[in-house]
XYZ file of C-alpha atoms in Angstrom:
540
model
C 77.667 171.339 121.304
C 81.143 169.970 122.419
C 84.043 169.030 120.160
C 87.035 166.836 119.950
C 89.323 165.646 118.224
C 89.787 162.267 115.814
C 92.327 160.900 117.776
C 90.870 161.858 121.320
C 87.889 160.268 120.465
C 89.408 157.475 119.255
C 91.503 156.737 122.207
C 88.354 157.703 124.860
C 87.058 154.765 123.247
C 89.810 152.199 123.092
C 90.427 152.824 126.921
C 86.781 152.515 127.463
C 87.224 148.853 125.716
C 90.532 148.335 128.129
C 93.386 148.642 125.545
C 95.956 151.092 126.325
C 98.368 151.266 123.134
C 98.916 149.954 119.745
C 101.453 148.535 116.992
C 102.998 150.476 113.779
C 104.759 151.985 111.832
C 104.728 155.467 111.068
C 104.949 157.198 107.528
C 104.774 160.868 106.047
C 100.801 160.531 105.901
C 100.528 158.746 109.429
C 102.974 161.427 111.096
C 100.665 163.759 112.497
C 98.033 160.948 113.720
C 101.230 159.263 115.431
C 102.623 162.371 117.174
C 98.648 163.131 118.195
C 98.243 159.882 119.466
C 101.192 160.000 121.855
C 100.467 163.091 123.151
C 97.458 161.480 124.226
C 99.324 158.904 126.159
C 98.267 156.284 123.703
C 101.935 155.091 122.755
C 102.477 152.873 118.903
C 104.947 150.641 119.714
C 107.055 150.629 116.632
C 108.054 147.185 115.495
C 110.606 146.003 112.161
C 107.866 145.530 109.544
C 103.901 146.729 109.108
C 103.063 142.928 108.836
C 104.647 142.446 112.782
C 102.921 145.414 113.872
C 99.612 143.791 112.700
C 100.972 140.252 114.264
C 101.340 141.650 117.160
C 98.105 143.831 117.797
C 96.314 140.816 116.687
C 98.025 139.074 119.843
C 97.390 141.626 121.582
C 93.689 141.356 120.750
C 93.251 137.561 121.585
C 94.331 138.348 124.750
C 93.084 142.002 125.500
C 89.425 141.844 123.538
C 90.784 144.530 120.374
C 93.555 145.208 119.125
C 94.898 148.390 116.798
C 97.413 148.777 113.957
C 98.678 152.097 112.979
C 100.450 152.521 109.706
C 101.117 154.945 106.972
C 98.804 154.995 103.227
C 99.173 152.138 100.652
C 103.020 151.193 101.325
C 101.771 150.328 105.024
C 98.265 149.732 104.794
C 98.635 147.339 101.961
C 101.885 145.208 103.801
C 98.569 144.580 106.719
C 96.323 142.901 104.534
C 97.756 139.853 105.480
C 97.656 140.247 108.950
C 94.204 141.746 108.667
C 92.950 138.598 106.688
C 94.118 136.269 109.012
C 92.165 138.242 112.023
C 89.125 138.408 109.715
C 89.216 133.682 109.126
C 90.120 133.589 113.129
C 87.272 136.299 114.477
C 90.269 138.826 115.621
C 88.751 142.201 116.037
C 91.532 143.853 114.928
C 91.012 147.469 113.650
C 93.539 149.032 111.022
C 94.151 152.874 111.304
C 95.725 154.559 108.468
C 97.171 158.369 107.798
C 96.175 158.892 104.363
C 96.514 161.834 101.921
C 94.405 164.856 102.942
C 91.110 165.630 101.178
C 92.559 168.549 100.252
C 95.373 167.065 98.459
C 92.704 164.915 96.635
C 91.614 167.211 94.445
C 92.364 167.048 90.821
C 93.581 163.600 92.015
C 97.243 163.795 91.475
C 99.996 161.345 91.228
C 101.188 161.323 94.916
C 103.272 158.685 96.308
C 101.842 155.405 97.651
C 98.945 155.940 95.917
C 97.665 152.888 93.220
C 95.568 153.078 90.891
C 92.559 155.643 93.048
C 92.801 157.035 96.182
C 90.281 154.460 97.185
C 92.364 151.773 96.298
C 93.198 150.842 99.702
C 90.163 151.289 101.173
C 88.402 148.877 98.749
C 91.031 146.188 99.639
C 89.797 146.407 103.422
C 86.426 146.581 102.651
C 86.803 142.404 101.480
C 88.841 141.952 104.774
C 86.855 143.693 107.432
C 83.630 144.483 109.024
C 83.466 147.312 108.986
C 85.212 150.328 107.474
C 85.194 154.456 107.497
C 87.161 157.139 105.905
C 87.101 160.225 108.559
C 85.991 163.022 105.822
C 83.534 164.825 107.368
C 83.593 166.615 111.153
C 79.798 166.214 111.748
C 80.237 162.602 111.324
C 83.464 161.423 112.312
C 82.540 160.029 115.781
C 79.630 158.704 114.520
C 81.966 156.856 112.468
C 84.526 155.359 114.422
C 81.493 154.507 116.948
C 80.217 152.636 113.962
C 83.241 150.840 113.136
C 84.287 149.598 116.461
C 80.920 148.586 117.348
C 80.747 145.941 114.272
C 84.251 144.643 114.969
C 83.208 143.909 118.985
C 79.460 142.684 117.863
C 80.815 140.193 115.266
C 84.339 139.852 116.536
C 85.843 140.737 113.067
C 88.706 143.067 112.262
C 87.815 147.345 111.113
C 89.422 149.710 109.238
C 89.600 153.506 109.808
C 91.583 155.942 107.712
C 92.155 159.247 108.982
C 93.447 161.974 105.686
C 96.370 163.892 107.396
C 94.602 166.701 107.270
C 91.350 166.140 109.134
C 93.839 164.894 112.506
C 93.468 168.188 114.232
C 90.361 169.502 112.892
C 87.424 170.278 115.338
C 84.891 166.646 115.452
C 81.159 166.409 116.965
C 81.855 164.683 120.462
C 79.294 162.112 121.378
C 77.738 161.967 124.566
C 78.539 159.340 126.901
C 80.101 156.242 126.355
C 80.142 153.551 123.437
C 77.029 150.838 123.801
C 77.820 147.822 122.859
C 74.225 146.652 122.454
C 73.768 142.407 123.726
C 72.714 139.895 121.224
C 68.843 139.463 120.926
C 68.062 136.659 122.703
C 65.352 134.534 122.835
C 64.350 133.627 126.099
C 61.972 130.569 125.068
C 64.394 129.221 123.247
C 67.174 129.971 125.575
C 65.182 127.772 128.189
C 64.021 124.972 126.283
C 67.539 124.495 125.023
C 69.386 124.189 128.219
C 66.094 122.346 129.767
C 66.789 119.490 127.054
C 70.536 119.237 127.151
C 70.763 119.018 130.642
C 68.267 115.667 129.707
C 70.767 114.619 127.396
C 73.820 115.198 130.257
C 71.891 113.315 132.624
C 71.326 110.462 131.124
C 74.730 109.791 129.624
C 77.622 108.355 131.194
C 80.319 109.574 128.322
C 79.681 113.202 127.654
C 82.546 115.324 126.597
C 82.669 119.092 126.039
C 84.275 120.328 123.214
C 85.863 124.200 123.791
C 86.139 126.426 120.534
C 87.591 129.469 119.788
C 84.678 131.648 120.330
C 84.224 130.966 123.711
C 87.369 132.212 124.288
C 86.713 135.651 122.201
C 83.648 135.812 124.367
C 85.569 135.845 127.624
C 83.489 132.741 129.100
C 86.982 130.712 130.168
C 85.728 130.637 133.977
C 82.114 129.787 133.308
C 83.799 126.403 131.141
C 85.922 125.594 133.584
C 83.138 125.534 136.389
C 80.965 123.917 134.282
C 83.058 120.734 133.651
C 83.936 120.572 137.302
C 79.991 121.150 138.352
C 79.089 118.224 135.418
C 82.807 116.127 135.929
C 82.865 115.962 132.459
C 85.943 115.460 130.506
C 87.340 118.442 128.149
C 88.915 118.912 124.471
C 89.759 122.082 122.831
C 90.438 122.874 119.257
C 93.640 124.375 118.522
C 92.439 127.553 117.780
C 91.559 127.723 121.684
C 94.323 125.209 123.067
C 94.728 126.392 127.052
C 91.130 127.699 127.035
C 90.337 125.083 129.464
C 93.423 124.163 131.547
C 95.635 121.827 130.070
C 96.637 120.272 133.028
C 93.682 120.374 134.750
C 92.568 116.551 135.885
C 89.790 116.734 133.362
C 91.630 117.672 130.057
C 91.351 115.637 127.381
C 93.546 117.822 125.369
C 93.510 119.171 122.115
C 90.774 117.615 118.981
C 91.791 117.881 115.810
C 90.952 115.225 114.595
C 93.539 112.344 113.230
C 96.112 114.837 114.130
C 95.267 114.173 118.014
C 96.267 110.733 119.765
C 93.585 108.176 119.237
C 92.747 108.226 123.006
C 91.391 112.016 122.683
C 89.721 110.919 118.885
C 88.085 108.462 120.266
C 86.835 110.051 124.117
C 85.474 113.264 121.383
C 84.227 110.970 118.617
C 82.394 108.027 120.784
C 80.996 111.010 123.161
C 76.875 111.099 123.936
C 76.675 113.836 123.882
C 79.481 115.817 122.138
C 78.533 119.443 123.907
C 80.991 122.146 121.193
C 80.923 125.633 122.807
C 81.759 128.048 119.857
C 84.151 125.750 117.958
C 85.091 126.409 114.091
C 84.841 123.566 111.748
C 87.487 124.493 109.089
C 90.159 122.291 107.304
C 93.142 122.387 109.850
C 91.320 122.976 112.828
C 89.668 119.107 112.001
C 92.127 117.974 111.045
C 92.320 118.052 107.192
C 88.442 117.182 108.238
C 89.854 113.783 109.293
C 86.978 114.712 112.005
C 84.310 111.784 112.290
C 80.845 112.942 114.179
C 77.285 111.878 114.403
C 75.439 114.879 114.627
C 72.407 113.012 116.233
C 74.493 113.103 118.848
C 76.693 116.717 118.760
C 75.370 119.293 120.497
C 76.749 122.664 118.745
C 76.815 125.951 120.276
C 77.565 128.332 117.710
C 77.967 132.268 118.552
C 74.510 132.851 117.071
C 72.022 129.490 117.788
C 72.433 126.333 119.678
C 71.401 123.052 117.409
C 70.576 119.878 119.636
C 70.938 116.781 117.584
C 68.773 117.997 114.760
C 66.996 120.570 116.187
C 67.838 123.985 116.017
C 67.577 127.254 118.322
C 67.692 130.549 117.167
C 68.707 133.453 119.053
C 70.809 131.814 121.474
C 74.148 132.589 121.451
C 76.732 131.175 122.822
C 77.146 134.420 125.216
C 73.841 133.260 126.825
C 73.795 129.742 126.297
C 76.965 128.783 128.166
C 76.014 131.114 131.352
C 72.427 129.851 131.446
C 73.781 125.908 130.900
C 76.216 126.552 134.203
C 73.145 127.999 136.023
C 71.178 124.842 135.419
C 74.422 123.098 136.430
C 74.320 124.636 139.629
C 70.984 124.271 141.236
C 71.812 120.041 140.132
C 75.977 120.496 141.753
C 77.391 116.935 143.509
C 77.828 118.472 147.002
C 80.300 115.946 147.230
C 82.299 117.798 144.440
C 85.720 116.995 144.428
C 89.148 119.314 144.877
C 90.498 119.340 141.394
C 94.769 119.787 141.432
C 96.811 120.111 138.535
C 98.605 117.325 137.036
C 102.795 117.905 137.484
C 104.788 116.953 134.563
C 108.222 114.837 134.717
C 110.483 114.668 131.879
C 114.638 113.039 132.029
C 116.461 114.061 129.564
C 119.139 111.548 127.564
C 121.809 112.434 126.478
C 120.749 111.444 123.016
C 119.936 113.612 119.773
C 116.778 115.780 119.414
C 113.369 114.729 118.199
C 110.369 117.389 117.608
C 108.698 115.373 120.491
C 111.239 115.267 122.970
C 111.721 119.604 122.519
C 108.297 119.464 123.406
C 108.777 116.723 126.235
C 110.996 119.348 127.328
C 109.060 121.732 127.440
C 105.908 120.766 129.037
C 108.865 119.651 131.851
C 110.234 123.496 132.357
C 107.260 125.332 131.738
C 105.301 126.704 134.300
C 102.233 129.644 135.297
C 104.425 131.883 134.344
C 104.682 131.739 131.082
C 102.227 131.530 127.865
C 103.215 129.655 124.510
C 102.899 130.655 120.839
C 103.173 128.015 117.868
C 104.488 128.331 114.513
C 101.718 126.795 112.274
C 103.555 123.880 110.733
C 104.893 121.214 112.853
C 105.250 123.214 115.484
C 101.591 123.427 115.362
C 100.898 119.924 115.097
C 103.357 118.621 117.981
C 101.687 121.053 119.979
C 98.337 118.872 119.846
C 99.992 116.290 122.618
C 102.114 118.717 124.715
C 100.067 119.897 127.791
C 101.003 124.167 128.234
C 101.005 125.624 131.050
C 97.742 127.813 130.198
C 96.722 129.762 127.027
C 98.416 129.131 123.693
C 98.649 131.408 120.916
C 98.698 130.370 116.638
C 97.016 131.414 113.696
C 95.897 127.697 113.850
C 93.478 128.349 111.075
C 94.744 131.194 108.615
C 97.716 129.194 108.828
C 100.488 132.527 107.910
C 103.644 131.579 108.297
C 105.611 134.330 110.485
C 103.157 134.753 112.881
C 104.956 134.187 116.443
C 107.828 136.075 116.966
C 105.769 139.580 116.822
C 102.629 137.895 118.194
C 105.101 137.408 121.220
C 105.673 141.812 121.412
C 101.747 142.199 121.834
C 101.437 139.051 123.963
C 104.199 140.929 126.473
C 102.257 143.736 126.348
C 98.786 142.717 126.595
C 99.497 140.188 129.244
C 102.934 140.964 131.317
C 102.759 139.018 133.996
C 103.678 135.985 131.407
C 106.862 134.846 129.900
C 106.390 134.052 126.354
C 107.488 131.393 124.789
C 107.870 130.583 121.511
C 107.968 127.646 119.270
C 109.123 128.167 115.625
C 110.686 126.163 112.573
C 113.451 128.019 110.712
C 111.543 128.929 107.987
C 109.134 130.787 109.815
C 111.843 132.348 111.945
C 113.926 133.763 109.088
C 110.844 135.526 107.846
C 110.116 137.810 110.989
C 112.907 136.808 113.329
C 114.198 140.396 113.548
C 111.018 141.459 115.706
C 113.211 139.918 118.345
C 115.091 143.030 118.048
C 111.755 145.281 118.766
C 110.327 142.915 121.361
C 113.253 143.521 123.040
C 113.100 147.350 122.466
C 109.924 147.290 124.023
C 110.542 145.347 127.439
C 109.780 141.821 125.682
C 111.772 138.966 126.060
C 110.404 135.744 124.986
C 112.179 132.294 125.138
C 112.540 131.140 121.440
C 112.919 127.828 120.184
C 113.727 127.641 116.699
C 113.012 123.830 115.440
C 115.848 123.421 112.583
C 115.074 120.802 110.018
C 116.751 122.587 106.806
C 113.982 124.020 105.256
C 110.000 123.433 104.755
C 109.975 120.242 106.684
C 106.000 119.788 106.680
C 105.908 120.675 102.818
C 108.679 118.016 102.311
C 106.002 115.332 103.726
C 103.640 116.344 100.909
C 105.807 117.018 98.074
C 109.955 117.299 97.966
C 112.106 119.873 96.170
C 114.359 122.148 95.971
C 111.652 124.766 96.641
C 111.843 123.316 100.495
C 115.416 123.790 100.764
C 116.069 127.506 102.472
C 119.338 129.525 103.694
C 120.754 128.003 106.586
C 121.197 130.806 109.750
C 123.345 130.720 112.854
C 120.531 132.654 114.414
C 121.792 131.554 117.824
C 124.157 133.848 117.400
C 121.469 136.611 116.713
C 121.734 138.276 120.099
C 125.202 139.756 118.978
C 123.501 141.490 116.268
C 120.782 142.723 118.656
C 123.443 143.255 121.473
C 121.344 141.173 124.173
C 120.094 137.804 124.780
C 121.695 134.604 124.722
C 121.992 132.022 121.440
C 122.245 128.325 122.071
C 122.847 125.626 119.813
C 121.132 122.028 120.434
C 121.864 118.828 119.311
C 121.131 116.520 122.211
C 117.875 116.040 124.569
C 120.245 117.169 127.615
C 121.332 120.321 125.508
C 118.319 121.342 125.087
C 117.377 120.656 128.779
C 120.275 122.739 129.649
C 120.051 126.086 127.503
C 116.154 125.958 128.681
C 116.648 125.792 131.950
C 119.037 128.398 131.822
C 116.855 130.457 129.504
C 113.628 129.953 131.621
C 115.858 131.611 134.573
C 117.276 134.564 132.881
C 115.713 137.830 132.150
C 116.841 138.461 129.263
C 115.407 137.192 125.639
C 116.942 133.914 124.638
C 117.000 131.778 120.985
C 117.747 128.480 121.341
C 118.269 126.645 117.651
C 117.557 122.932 118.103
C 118.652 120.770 115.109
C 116.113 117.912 114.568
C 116.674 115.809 111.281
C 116.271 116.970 107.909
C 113.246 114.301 107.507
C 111.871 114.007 110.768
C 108.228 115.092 112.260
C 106.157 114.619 114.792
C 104.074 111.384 115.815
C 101.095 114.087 115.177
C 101.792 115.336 111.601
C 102.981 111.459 110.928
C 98.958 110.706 112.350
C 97.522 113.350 110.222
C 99.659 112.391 106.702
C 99.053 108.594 107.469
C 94.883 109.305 107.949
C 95.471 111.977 104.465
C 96.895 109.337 102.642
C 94.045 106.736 103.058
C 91.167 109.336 101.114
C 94.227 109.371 98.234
């Protein structure tokens, strides 16, 4: 019978899964599962704050298939919750480890620090917020368990939680043989066929299809078999925001980003008039649709969920999306144009004024100066919304449904890392920024240095829309002067469109990490959020 160890088996099977390292901080109850896991070559990039680390593993995971956070019992497992909820609403399979007290330690159940109420107190939390969970107790079953775990996060792309007492790190585990199966979805194949058998009917007879690209396609990995699909079919493509660069932005054939009265009426009304509407694996939640300003005739939506495909009215089990999409391109093959054109992308021209700043002309900008080289992560909040009619440059990160405020400046540490042949660049109001604008100083610590723009507007500006107060009204930084602090980097300071142009040209060229404030008007917003409050308005 051979044995390991927690963390060795742990780490065999994150590098079976093709992840490498993870995000934390460590704590008394975490420090020997820390030290163990670096022996092990598995480094924990240590970031300002537990709720970054998480940020940033989740990132990490969009990009990478899983993600881990490593932190220290209650003070550190509780500060991920967050983090861990938003990866649970977005399908993030995140997985939490956690030091914890020893079992030994347990006994008599004293009052140790970071312990509330039981010593199960965490653990109950995380059982509301992920898949699956396991507390690594027991040596005959500890592989067992973190097999278990790990398998439920990657079969239902969900977040997992593992906590490892301090005690139990270098004691003697059951290995299992071979490595972790990751069982396929049932699928069946009746189904399968008569689904793509009728909506290839429905493609063929319609001259204003439109496929619709959701999030889960993306978590699914089937980016290549979309793109060849459209190009096979010549069909026009939206994504939600949630998967905004799934499907090239600037690829001939991009519609853009639906969400619905948020997006220009050209896109709302290409998604909305489509027959069919063919959805690969989107999510229908509030923000996503647009404050469900979303208008569709399901007679004529084709939806592709991650489970079952429903046609119009009719519904078929057992086909995921994993198999759906695959078999659909096959069909699409043996029926290709051989007369099938040479797609190129579409170039993007932008001249700057010398003029002052709008939230649309930063991202006029933008879409100007950014290139393959980089990937893009929005602030949810305007940044978010203006983001609907600026074409990227490929993917683009956001916690477009959770919605947590914070999210991109340590999202941008585990987008570095997961992916470093791209640039990051950010896109952030100053109320987001002043909440986890310090991870600057650990992205930079690590080898990361993202462009940051930091949209100014004195305070909540898409709250101030809905309701104002002085609850909108924030402190005002200098945070261009931030790279002092940090001792690297540059800070710029924007008031004008040529400004702007200016510090992100120069910024796009350096090396170094760069934060570049750009003061837009106290009161003004994007023509998107403007779209979306106008449509809101009309149901009040």
């Amino acid at each position: 019978m051979k044995t390991t160890t927690i963390t060795a088996h742990l780490v065999q099977r994150l590098r079976e899964l093709g992840i490498d390292q993870g995000f934390g901080i460590v704590g008394d109850f975490a420090l020997r599962l820390f030290g163990r896991l670096d022996d092990l070559g598995f480094p924990i990039r240590i970031t300002a704050d537990e709720q970054g680390a998480a940020f940033a593993a989740d990132a990490y995971a969009r990009l990478r298939g899983i993600g881990l956070v490593a932190v220290t019992y209650g003070v550190g497992g509780l500060k991920v919750a967050n983090a861990t909820a938003g990866a649970w609403a977005e399908q993030v399979p995140l997985l939490v480890v956690s030091g914890a007290p020893g079992m030994s330690e347990r006994q008599n159940d004293p009052m140790l620090h970071h312990k509330v109420k039981t010593f199960d107190t965490q653990l109950d939390v995380f059982r509301d917020l992920t898949v699956a969970q396991a507390v690594l107790s027991e040596p005959l079953t500890a592989s067992r368990e973190i097999d278990r775990v790990i398998s439920a996060m990657m079969r239902e792309q969900r977040p997992g939680y593992i906590e490892v007492p301090r005690d139990m790190v270098d004691v003697p585990i059951i290995a299992s043989d071979g490595p972790l199966e990751l069982p396929a979805p049932f699928v069946n194949e009746e189904a399968l066929a008569e689904a793509v058998r009728l909506v290839m009917a429905r493609l063929e007879g319609s001259s204003n299809a439109v496929l619709l690209a959701g999030v889960m396609a993306w978590r699914r990995g089937l980016q290549s078999h979309l793109l060849e699909l459209a190009e096979i079919l010549e069909l026009p493509v939206a994504t939600t925001s949630l998967a905004k660069g799934l499907f090239p932005e600037r690829h001939p054939l991009s519609l853009g980003v639906y969400m619905g009265a948020v997006s220009p009426h050209s896109v709302v009304k290409a998604v909305e008039g489509a027959d069919p509407l063919l959805a690969f694996g989107a999510l229908y939640t509030d923000l996503t649709m647009g404050g469900f300003t979303a208008h569709f005739d399901l007679a004529r939506v084709i939806n592709c969920t991650d489970t079952r495909v429903h046609v119009g009215l009719t519904v078929f089990e057992d086909v995921p999306l994993s198999a759906f999409l695959p078999a659909l391109l096959s069909a699409g093959r043996s029926r290709k144009n051989s007369a099938s054109r040479d797609y190129s992308f579409i170039g993007c021209d932008f001249l700057p004024q010398a003029i002052p700043l709008t939230v649309e002309s930063v991202f006029s900008c933008l879409e100007a100066k950014l290139d393959e080289r980089h990937g893009v992560i929005v602030e949810p909040g305007d940044s978010l919304f203006a983001s609907v009619d600026f074409a990227g440059p490929g993917w683009c990160l956001t916690s477009g449904y959770y919605a947590t405020m914070g999210y991109s400046v340590p999202a941008a540490i585990g987008m570095g890392k997961a992916d470093p042949t791209l640039r990051p660049v950010i896109v952030t109001g100053d109320g987001a920024f002043l909440m986890m604008g310090l991870e600057l100083a650990a992205a930079h610590f690590h080898g990361v240095n993202p462009v940051v723009v930091i949209l100014d507007n004195d305070g909540y500006g898409t709250q101030r829309l809905l309701l104002d107060g002085p609850f909108n009204d924030i402190p005002t930084l200098n945070t261009e002067r931030l790279p002092d602090v940090i001792g690297a980097g540059k800070g710029y300071l924007c008031t004008s469109q040529t400004e702007f142009w200016e510090a992100l040209h120069a910024a796009v060229a350096d090396g170094d990490f760069a934060i570049i404030r750009v003061k837009v008007p106290k009161n003004q917003s994007s023509e998107a959020l403007r779209r979306l409050t106008e449509a809101l308005a009309k149901k009040v």
